[in-house]
mmCIF file of N, CA and C in Angstrom:
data_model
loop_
_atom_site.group_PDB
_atom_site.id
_atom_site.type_symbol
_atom_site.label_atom_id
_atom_site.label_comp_id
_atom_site.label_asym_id
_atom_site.label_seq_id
_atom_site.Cartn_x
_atom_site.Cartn_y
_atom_site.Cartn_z
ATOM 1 N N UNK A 1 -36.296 227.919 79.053
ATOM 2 C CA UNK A 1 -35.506 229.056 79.463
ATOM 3 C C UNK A 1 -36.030 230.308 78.762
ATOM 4 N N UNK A 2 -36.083 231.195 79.113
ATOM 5 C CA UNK A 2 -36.556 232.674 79.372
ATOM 6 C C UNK A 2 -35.527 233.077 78.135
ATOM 7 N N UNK A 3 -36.245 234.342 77.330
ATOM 8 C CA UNK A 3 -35.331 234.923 76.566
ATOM 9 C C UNK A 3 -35.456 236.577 77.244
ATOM 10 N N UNK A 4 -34.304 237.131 76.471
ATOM 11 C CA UNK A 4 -34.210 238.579 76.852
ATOM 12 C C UNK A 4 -34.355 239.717 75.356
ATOM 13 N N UNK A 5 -35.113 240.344 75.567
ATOM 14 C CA UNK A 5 -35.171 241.682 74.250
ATOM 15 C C UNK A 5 -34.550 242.449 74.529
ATOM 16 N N UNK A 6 -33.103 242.815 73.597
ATOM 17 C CA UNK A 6 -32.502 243.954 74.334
ATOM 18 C C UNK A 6 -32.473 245.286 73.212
ATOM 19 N N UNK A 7 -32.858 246.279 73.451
ATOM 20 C CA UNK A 7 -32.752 247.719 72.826
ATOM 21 C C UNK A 7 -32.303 248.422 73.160
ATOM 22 N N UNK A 8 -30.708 249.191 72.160
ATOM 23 C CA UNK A 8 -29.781 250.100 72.109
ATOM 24 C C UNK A 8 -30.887 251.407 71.964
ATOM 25 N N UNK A 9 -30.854 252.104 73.355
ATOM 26 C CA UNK A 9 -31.491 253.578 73.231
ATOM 27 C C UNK A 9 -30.542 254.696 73.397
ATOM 28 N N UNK A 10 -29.431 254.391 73.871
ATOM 29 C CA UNK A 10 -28.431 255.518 73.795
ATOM 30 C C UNK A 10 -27.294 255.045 73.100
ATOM 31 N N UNK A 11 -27.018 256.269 72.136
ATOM 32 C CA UNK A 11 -25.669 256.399 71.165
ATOM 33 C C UNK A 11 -24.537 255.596 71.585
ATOM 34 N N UNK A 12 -23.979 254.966 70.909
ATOM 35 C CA UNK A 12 -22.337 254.713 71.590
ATOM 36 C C UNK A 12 -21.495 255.719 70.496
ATOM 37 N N UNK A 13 -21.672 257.091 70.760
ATOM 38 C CA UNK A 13 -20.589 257.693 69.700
ATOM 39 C C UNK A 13 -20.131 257.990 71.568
ATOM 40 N N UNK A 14 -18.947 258.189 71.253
ATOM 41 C CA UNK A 14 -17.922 258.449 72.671
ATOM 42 C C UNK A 14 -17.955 258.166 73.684
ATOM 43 N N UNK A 15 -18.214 256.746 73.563
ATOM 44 C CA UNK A 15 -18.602 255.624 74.541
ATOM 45 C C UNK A 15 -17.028 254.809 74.789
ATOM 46 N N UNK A 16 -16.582 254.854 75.962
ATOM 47 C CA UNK A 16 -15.087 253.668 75.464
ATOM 48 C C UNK A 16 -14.921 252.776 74.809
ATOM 49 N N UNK A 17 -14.033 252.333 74.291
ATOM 50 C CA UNK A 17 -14.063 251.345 73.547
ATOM 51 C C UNK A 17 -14.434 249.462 74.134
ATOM 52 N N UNK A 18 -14.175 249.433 75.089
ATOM 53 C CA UNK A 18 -14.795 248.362 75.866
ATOM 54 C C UNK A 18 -16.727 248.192 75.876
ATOM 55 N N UNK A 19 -17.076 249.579 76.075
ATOM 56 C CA UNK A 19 -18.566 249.539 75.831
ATOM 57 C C UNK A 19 -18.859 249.592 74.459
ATOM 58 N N UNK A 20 -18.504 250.154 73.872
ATOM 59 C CA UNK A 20 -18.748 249.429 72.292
ATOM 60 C C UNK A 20 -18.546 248.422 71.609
ATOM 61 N N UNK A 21 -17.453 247.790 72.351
ATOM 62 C CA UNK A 21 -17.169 246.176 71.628
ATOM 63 C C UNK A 21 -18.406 245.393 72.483
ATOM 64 N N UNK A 22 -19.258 245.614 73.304
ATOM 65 C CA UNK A 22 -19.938 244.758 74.472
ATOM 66 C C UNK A 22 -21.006 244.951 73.434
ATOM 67 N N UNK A 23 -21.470 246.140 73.198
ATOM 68 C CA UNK A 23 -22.723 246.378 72.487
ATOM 69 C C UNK A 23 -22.882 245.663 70.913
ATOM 70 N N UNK A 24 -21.496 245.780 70.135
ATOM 71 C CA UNK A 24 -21.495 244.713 69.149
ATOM 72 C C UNK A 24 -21.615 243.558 69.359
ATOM 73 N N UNK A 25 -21.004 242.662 70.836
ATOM 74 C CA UNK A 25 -21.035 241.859 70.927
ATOM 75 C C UNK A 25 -22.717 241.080 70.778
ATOM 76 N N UNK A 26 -23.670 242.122 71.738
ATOM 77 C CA UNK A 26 -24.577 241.680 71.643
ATOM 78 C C UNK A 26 -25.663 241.877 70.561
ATOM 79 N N UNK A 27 -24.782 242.795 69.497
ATOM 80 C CA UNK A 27 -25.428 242.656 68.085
ATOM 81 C C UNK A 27 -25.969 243.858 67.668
ATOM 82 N N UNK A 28 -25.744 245.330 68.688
ATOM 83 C CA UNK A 28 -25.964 246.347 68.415
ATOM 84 C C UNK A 28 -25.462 247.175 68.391
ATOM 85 N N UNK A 29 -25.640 248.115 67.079
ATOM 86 C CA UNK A 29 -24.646 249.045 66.681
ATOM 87 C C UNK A 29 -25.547 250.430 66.225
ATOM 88 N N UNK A 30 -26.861 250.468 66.218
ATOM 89 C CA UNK A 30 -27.083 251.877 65.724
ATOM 90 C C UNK A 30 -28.595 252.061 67.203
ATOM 91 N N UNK A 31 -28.955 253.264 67.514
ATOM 92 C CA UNK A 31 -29.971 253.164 68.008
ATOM 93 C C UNK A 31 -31.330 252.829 67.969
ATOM 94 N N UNK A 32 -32.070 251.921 68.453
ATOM 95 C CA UNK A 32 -33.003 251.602 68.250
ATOM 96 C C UNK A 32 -33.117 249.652 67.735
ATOM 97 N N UNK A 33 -31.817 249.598 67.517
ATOM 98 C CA UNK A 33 -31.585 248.143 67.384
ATOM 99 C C UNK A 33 -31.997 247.206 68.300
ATOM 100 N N UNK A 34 -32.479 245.725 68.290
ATOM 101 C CA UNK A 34 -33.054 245.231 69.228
ATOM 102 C C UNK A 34 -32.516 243.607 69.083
ATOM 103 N N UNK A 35 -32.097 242.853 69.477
ATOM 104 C CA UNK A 35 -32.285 241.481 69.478
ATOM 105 C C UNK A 35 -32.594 241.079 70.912
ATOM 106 N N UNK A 36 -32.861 239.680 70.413
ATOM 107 C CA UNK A 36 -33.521 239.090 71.513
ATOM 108 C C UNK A 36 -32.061 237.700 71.777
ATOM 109 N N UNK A 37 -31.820 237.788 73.054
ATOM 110 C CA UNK A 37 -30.740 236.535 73.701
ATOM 111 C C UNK A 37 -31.237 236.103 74.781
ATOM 112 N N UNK A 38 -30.400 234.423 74.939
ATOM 113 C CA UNK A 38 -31.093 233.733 75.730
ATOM 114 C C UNK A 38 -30.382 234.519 77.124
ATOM 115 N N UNK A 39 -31.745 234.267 78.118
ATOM 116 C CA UNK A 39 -31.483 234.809 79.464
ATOM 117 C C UNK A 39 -30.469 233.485 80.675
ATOM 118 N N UNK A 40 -28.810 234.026 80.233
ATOM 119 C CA UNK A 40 -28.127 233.356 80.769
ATOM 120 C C UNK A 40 -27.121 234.130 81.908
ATOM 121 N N UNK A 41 -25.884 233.570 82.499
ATOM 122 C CA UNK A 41 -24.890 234.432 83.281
ATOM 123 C C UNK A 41 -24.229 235.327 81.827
ATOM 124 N N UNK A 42 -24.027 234.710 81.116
ATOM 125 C CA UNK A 42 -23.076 235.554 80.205
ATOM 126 C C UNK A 42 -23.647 236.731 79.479
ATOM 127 N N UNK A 43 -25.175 236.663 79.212
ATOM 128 C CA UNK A 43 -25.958 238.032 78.426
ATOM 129 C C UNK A 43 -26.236 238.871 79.556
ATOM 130 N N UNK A 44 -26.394 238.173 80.772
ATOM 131 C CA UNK A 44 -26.403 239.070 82.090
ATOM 132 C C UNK A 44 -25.086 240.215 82.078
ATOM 133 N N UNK A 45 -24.020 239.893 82.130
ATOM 134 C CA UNK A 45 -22.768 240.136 82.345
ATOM 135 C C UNK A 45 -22.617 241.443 81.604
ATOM 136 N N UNK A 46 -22.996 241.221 79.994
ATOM 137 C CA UNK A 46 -23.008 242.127 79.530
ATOM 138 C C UNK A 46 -23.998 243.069 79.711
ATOM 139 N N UNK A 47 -25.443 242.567 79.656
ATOM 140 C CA UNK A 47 -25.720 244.022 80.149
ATOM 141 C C UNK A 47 -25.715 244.568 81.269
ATOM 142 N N UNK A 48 -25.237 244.179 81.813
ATOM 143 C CA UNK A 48 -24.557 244.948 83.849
ATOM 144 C C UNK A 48 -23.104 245.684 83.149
ATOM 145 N N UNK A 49 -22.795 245.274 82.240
ATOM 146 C CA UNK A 49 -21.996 246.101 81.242
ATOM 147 C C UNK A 49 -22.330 247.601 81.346
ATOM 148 N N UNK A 50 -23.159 247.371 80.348
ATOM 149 C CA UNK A 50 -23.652 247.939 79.376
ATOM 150 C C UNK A 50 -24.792 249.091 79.844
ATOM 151 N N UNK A 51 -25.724 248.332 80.938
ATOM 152 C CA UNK A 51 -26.925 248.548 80.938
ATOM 153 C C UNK A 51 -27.514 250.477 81.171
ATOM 154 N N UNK A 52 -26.751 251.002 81.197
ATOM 155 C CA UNK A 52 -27.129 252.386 81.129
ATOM 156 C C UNK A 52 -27.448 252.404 79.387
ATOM 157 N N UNK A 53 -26.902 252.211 78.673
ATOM 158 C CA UNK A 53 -27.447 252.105 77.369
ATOM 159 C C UNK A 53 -28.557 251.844 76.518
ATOM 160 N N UNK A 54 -29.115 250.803 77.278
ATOM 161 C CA UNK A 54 -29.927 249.612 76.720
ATOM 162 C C UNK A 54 -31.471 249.630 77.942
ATOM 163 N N UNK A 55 -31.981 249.120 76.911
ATOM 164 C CA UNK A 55 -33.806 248.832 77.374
ATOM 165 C C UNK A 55 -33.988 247.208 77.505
ATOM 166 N N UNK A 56 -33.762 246.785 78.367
ATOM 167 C CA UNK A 56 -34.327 244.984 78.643
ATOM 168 C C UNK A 56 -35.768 244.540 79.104
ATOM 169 N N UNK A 57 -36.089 243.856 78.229
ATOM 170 C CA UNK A 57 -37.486 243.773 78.733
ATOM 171 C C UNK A 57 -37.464 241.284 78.810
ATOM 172 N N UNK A 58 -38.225 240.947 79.235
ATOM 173 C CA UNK A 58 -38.415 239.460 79.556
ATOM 174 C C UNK A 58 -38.901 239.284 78.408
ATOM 175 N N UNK A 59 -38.659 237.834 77.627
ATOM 176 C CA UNK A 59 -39.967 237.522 76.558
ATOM 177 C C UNK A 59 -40.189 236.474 77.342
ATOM 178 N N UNK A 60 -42.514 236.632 77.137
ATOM 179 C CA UNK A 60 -42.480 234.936 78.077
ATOM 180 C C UNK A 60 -42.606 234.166 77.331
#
């Protein structure tokens, strides 16, 4: 299974509070932060969240 790299490129300062708990969820809190999660329905979910925020790229 496929992983996902995800990078916080835009601020969450005055972001709702629903999009900021999503972005902790997935482990990011300042810009430029990055982890990598497995490519499932549920990391999907969030970043269809999220995804104006964030940079996703595939790891092969």
């Amino acid at each position: 299974m496929a992983n996902l790299n995800i990078k916080l490129v835009k601020s969450l300062n005055g972001r709702i509070a629903k999009h900021k708990a999503t972005a902790e969820a997935l482990g990011l809190r300042h810009i430029g932060d990055t982890t990598v999660q497995p490519d499932n329905e549920a990391t999907r979910g969030k970043i269809a969240h999220i995804g104006y925020l964030l940079q996703v790229t595939e790891e092969q």
